[in-house]
Short mmCIF file of C-alpha atoms and ligand atoms in Angstrom, two decimals:
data_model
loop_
_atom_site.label_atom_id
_atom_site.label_comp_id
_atom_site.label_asym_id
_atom_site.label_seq_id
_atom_site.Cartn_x
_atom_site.Cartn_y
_atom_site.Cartn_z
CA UNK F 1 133.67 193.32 253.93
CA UNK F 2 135.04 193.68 257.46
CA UNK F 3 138.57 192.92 256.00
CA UNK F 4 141.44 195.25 258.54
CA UNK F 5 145.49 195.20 258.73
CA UNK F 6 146.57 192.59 260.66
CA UNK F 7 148.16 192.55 264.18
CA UNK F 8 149.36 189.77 265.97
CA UNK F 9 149.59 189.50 269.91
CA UNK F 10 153.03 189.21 270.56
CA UNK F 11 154.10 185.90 271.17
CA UNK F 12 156.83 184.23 273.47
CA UNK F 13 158.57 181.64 271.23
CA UNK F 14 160.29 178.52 273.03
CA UNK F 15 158.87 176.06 270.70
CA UNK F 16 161.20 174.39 267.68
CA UNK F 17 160.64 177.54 265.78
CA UNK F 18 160.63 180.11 264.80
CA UNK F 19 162.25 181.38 267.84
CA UNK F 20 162.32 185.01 269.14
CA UNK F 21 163.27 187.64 266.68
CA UNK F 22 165.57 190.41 267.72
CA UNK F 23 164.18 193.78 267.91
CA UNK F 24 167.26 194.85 265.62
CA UNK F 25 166.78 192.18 263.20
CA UNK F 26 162.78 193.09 262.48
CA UNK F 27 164.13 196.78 262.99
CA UNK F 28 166.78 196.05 259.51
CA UNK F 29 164.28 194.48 257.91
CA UNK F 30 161.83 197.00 258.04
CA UNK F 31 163.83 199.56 255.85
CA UNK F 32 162.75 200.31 252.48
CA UNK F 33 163.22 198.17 249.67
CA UNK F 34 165.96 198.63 246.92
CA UNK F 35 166.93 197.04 244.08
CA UNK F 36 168.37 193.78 244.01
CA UNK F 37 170.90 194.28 241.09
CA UNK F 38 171.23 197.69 243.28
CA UNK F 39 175.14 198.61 243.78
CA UNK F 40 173.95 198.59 247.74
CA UNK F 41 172.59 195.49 247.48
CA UNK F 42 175.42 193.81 246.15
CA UNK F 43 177.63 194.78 248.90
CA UNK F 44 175.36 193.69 251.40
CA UNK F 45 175.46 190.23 249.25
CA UNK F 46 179.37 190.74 250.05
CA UNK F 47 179.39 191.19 253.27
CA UNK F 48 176.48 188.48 253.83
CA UNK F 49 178.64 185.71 252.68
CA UNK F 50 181.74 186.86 254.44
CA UNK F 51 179.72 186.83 258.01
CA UNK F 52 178.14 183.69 256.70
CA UNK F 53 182.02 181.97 256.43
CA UNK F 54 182.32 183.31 259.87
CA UNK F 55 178.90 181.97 261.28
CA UNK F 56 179.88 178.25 259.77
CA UNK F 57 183.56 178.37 260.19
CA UNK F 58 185.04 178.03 256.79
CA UNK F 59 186.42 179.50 254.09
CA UNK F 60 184.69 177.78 251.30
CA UNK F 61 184.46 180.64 248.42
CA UNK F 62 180.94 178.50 247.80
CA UNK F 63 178.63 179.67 250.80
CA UNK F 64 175.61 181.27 250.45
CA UNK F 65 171.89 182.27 251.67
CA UNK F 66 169.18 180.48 249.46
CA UNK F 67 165.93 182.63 249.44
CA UNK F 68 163.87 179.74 250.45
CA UNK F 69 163.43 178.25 254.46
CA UNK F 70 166.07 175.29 256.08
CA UNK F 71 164.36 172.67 253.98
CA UNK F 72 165.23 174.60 250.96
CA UNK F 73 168.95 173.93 252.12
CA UNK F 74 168.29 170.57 252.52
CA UNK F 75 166.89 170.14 249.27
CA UNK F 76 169.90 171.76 247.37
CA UNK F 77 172.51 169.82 249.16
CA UNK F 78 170.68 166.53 247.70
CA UNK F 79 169.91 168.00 244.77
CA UNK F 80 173.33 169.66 243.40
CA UNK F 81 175.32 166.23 245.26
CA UNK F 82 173.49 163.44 243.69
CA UNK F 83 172.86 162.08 240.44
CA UNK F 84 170.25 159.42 239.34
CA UNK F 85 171.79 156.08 240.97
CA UNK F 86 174.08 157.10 242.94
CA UNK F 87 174.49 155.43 246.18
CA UNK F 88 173.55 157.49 249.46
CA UNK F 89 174.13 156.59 253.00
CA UNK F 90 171.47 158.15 255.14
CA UNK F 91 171.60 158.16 259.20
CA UNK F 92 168.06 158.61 260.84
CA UNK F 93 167.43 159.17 264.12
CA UNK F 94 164.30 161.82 263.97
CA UNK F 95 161.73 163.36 261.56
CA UNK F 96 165.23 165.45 259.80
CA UNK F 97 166.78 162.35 259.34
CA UNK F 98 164.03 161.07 257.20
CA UNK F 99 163.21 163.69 255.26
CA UNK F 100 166.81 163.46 254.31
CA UNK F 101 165.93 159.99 253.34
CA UNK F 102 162.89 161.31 251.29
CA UNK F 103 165.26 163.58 249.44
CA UNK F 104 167.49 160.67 248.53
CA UNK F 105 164.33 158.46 247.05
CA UNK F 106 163.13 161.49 245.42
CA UNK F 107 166.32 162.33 243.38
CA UNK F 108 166.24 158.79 242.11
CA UNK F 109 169.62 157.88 244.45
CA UNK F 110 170.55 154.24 245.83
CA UNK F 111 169.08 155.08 249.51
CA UNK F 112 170.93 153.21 252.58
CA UNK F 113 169.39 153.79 255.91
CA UNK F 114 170.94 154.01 259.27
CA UNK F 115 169.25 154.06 261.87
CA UNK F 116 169.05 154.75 265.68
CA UNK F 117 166.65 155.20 268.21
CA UNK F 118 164.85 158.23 268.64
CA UNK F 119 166.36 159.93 271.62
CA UNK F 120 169.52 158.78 270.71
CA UNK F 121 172.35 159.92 268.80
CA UNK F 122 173.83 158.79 265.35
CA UNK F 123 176.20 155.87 265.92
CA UNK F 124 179.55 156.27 264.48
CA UNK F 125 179.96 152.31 263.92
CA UNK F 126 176.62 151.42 262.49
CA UNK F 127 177.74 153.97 259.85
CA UNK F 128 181.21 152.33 259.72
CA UNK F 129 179.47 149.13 259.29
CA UNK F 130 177.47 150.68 256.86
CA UNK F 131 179.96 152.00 254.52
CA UNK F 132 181.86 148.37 254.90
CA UNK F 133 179.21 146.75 253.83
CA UNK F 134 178.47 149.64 250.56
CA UNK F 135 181.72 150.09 249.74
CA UNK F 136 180.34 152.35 246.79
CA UNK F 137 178.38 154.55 248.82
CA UNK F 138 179.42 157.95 247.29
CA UNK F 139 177.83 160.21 250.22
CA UNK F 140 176.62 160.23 253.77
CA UNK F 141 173.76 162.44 255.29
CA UNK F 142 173.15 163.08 259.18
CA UNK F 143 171.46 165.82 261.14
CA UNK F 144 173.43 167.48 263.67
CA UNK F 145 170.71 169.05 266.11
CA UNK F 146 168.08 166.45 265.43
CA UNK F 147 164.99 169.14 266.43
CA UNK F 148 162.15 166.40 266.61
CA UNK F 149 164.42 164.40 269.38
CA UNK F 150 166.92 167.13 271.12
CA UNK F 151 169.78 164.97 270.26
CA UNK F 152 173.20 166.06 269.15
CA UNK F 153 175.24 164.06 266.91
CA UNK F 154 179.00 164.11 267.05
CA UNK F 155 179.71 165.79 263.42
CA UNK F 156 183.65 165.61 263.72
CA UNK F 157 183.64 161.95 264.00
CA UNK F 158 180.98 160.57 261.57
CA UNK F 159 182.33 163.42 258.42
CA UNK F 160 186.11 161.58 259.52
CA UNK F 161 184.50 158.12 258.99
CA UNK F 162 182.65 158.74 255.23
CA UNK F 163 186.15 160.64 254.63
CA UNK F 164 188.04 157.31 255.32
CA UNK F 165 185.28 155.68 253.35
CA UNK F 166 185.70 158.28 250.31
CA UNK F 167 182.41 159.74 250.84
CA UNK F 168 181.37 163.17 250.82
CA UNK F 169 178.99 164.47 253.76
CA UNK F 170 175.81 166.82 253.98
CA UNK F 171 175.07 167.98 257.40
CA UNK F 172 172.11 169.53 258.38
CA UNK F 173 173.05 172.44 261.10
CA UNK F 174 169.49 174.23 260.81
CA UNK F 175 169.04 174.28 264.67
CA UNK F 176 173.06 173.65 265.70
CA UNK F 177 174.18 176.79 264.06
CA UNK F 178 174.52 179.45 266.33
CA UNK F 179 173.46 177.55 269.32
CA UNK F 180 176.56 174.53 269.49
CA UNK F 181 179.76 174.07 268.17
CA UNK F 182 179.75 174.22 264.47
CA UNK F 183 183.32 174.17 262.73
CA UNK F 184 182.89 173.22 258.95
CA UNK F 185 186.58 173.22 258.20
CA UNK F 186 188.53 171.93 260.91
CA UNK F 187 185.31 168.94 261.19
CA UNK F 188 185.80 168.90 257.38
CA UNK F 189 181.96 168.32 256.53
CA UNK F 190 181.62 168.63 252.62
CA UNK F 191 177.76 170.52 252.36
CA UNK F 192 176.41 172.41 255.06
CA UNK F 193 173.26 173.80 255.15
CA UNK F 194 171.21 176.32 258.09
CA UNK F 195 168.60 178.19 258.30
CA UNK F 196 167.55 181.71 259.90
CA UNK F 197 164.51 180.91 262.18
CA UNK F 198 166.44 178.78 264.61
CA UNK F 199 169.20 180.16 266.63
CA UNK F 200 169.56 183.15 265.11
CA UNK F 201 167.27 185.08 265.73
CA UNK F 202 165.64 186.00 262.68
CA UNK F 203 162.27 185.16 261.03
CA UNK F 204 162.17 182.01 258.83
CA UNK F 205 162.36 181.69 255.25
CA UNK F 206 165.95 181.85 254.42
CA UNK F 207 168.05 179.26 254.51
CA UNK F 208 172.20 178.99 253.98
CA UNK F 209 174.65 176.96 252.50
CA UNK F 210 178.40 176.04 252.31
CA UNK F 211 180.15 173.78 249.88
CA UNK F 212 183.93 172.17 249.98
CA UNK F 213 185.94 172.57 247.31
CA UNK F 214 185.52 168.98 247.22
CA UNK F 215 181.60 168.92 246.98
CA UNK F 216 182.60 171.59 244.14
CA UNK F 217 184.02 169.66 241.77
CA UNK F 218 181.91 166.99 242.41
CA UNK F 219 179.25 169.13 240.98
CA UNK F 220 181.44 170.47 238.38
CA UNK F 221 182.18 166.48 237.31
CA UNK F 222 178.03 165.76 237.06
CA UNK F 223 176.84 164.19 234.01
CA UNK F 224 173.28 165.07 234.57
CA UNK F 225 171.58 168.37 235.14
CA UNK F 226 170.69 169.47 238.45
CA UNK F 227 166.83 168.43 238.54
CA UNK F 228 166.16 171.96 240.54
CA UNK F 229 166.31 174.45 238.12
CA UNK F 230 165.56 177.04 241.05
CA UNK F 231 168.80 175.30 243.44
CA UNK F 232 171.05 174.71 240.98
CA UNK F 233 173.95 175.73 242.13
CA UNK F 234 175.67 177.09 239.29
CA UNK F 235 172.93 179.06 238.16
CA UNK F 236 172.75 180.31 241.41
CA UNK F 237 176.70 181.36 241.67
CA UNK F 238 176.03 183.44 238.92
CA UNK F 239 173.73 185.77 240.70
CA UNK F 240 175.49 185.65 244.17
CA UNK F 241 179.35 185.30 243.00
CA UNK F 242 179.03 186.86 239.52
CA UNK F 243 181.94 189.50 239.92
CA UNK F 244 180.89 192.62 238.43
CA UNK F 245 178.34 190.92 236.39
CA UNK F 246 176.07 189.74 238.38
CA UNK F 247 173.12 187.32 236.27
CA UNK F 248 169.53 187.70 236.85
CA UNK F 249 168.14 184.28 238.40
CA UNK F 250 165.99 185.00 240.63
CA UNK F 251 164.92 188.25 243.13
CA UNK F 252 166.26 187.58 246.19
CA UNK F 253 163.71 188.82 249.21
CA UNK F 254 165.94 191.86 249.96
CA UNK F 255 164.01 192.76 253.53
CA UNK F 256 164.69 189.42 254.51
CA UNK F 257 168.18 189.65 253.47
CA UNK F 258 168.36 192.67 255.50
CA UNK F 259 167.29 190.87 258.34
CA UNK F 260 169.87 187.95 258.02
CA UNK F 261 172.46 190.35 257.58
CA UNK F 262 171.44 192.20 260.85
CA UNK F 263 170.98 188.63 262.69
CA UNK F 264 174.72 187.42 261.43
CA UNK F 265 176.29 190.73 262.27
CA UNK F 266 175.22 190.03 266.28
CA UNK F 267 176.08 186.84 265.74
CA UNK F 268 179.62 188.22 264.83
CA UNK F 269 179.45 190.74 267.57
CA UNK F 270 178.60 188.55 270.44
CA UNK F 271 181.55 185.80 269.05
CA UNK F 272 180.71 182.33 268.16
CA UNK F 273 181.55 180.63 271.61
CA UNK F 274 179.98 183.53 273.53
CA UNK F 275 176.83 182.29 272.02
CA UNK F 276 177.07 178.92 272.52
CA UNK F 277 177.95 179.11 275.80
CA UNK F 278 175.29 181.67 276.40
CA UNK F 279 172.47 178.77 275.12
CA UNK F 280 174.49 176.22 277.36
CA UNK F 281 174.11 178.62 280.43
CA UNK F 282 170.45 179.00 279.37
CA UNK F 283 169.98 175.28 279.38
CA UNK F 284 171.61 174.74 282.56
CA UNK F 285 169.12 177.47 283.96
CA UNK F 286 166.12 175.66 282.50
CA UNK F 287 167.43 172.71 284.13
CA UNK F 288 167.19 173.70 287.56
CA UNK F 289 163.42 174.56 287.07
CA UNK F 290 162.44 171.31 285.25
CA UNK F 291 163.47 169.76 288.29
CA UNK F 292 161.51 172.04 290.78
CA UNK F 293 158.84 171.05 288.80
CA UNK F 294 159.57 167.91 289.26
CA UNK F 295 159.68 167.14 285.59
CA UNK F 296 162.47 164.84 283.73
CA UNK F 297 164.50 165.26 279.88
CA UNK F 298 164.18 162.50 278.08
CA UNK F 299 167.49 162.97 276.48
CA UNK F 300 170.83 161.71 278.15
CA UNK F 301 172.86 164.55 279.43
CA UNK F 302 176.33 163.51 277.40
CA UNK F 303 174.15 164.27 274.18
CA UNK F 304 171.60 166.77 274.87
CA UNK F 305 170.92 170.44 272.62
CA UNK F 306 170.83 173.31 275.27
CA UNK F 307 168.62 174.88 272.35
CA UNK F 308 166.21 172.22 272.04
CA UNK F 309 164.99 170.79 275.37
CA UNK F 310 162.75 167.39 275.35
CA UNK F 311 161.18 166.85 278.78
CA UNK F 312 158.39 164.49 279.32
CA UNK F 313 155.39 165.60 280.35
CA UNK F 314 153.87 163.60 283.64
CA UNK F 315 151.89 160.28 283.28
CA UNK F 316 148.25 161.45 282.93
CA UNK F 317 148.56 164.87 281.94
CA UNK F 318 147.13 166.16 278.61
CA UNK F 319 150.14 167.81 277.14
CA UNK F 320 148.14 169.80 274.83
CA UNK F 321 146.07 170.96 277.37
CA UNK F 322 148.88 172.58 278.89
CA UNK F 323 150.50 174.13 276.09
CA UNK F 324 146.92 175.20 274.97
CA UNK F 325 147.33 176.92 278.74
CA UNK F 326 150.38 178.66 277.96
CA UNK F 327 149.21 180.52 275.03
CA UNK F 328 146.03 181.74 275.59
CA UNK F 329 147.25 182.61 279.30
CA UNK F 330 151.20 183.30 278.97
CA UNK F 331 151.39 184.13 275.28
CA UNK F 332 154.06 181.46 275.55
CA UNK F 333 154.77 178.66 272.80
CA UNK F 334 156.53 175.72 273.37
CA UNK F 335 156.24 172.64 271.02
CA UNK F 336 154.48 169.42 271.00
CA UNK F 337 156.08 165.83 270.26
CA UNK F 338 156.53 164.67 267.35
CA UNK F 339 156.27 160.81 265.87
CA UNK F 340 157.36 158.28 268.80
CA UNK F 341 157.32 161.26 270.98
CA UNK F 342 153.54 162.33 270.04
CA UNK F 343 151.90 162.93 273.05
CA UNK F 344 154.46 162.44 275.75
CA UNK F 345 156.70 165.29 275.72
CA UNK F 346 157.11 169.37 275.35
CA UNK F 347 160.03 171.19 273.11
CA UNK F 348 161.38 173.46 274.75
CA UNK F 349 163.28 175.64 272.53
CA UNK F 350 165.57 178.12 274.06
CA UNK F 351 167.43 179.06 270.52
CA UNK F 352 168.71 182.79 269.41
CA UNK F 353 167.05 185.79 271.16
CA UNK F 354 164.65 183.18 273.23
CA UNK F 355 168.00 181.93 274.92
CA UNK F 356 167.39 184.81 277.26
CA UNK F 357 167.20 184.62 281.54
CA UNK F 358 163.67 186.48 281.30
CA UNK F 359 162.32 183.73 279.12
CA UNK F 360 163.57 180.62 280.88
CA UNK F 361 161.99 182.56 284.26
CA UNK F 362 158.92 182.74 281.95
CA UNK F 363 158.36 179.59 281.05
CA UNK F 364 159.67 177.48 284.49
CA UNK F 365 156.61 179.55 286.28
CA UNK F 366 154.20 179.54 283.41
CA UNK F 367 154.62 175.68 283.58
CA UNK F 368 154.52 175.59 287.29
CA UNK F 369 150.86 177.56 286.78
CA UNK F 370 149.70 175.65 284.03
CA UNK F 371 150.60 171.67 285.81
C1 LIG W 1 163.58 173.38 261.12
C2 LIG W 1 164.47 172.35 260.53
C3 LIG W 1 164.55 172.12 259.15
C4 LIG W 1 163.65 172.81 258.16
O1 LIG W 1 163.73 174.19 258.19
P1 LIG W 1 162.47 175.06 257.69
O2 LIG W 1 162.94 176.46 257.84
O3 LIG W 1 161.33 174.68 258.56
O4 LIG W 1 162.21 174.68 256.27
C5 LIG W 1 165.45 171.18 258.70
N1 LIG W 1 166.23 170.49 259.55
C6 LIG W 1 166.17 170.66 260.88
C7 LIG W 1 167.07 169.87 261.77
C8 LIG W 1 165.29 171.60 261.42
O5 LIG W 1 165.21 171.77 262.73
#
């Protein structure tokens, strides 16, 4: 019934994600498939968690991929961390923020909100105040690269302020790692989750995890079950960390392992701070064009993601309009606003293998085209 193999038009992605895939990540992940209790496979598994330490900057003996996409990582953080009651301090200040929020609700946790404008970053002494005022708060939640606002939060500070408080932190890095300074140890953040379709150039649908020691035996000490059977971490040590015995709990997506394992290996190769700087020096390109075009970021510079770029779009102009423009005529993506944002603004993603001179070129003159 008319029914053929499908093929895409290549796309330029500079939206939120996905971003651009490398050619030697699709490349890995195009091999053939093997087994996933396969002796091969297992010291892929290996070497996957050692270049995920590296990638996050730890040596927590807990860190591993979870064969589900970033919110997957979000979910397991709440879900292995909190029991039924327990009070959670949650700091919103985009759409990441409050799904955190959701998460907390959801897992039948005491939810405390902190909030701060969107636009802006998390403020270290509303969650002092906070945790003054909830002096049995048990853990504290913030979003690094806030993707629906461009904003970076200062991670070092807020983990040493629920420390002081005797809270553990989760810290969502889906869109920092890779792209900004990420240092799980020496920051001393407790659970810290990623994921592969933002700055690292690989497709979505993984997503990655560290825990402390401390977040360890926190889960160890539980009196309830995990309510995710599927995210439970211990089940899920027993298939990744199992030494010599590994336990079936799942099949992990071994192409898309492949790929991961191709996209932290570059990461590895190119050096954590080459990277960074490499999306900062994209950023700073970008920047000059905006304002050719005459066009303004909303987001101050002191607190701005080089891999996430909010710029307002000009009174009167129909935003869609232009980024319906720069598909059909530029095969180019950027992304819309989202929540107070709706409307007003483009995403301009510039994260992994799209943090590349060609595409910031790309997308300065398809805008100049398209206004
Ligand atoms: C993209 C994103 C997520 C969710 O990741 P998915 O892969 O879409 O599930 C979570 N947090 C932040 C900050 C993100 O940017």
């Amino acid at each position: 019934m008319g029914h053929s193999s499908f093929h895409p038009t290549p796309r330029t992605l500079m939206g939120p994600g996905p971003s651009d895939v490398h050619p030697r990540v699709l490349a890995a992940m195009a091999q053939p498939t093997i087994g996933h209790l396969d002796p091969q496979f297992i010291s892929l598994m290996d070497d996957l968690k050692a270049l995920l330490r590296h990638a996050f900057q730890t040596e927590n003996p807990l860190t591993l991929p979870l064969s589900a996409p970033g919110s997957a990582g979000m979910e397991a953080a709440f879900a292995n961390l909190i029991e039924p009651g327990d009070k959670v301090v949650v700091c919103i200040n985009g759409v990441f923020g409050m799904r955190m929020a959701e998460n907390v609700r959801r897992m039948g946790g005491e939810l405390v909100t902190v909030e701060d404008e969107w636009g802006t970053p998390v403020d270290p002494q509303k969650l002092s105040d906070a945790l003054a005022a909830h002096a049995d708060a048990k853990v504290v939640a913030f979003v690094h690269a806030e993707t629906s606002t461009g904003v970076c939060s200062d991670v070092a500070a807020l983990c040493g302020i629920a420390r002081q408080a005797g809270c553990l932190t989760i810290v969502d890095a889906v869109t920092a790692l890779g792209g900004i300074e990420l240092r799980v140890d020496e920051w001393q953040a407790d659970v810290v989750y990623s994921g592969t379709q933002k700055c690292l150039s690989c497709p979505p649908g993984i997503s990655l995890i560290t825990f402390s020691p401390a977040a360890a035996e926190h889960i160890k000490a539980r009196n309830t079950a995990v309510q995710s059977w599927f995210l439970d971490l211990s089940l899920l040590m027993g298939y990744w960390q199992g030494e010599g015995a590994r336990a079936y709990h799942h099949t992990a997506p071994v192409n898309a392992m492949y790929g991961l394992h191709e996209a932290l290996l570059m990461l590895y190769e190119e050096g954590l701070e080459s990277a960074w700087q490499r999306h900062r020096n994209m950023h700073e390109l970008l920047a000059v064009g905006v304002q050719e075009l005459g066009l303004e970021f909303v987001v101050d510079s002191g607190c701005r993601l080089p891999q996430l770029n909010v710029v307002a779009a000009p009174e009167g102009t129909d935003e869609a309009q232009v980024r319906r423009k720069l598909l059909a005529d530029f095969n180019l993506e950027i992304g819309a606003g989202l929540g107070v944002f709706a409307g007003k603004v483009w995403r301009i993603g510039l994260m992994g293998y799209a943090a590349r001179r060609e595409n910031v070129q790309l997308c300065v003159s398809a805008l100049r085209e398209s206004l």
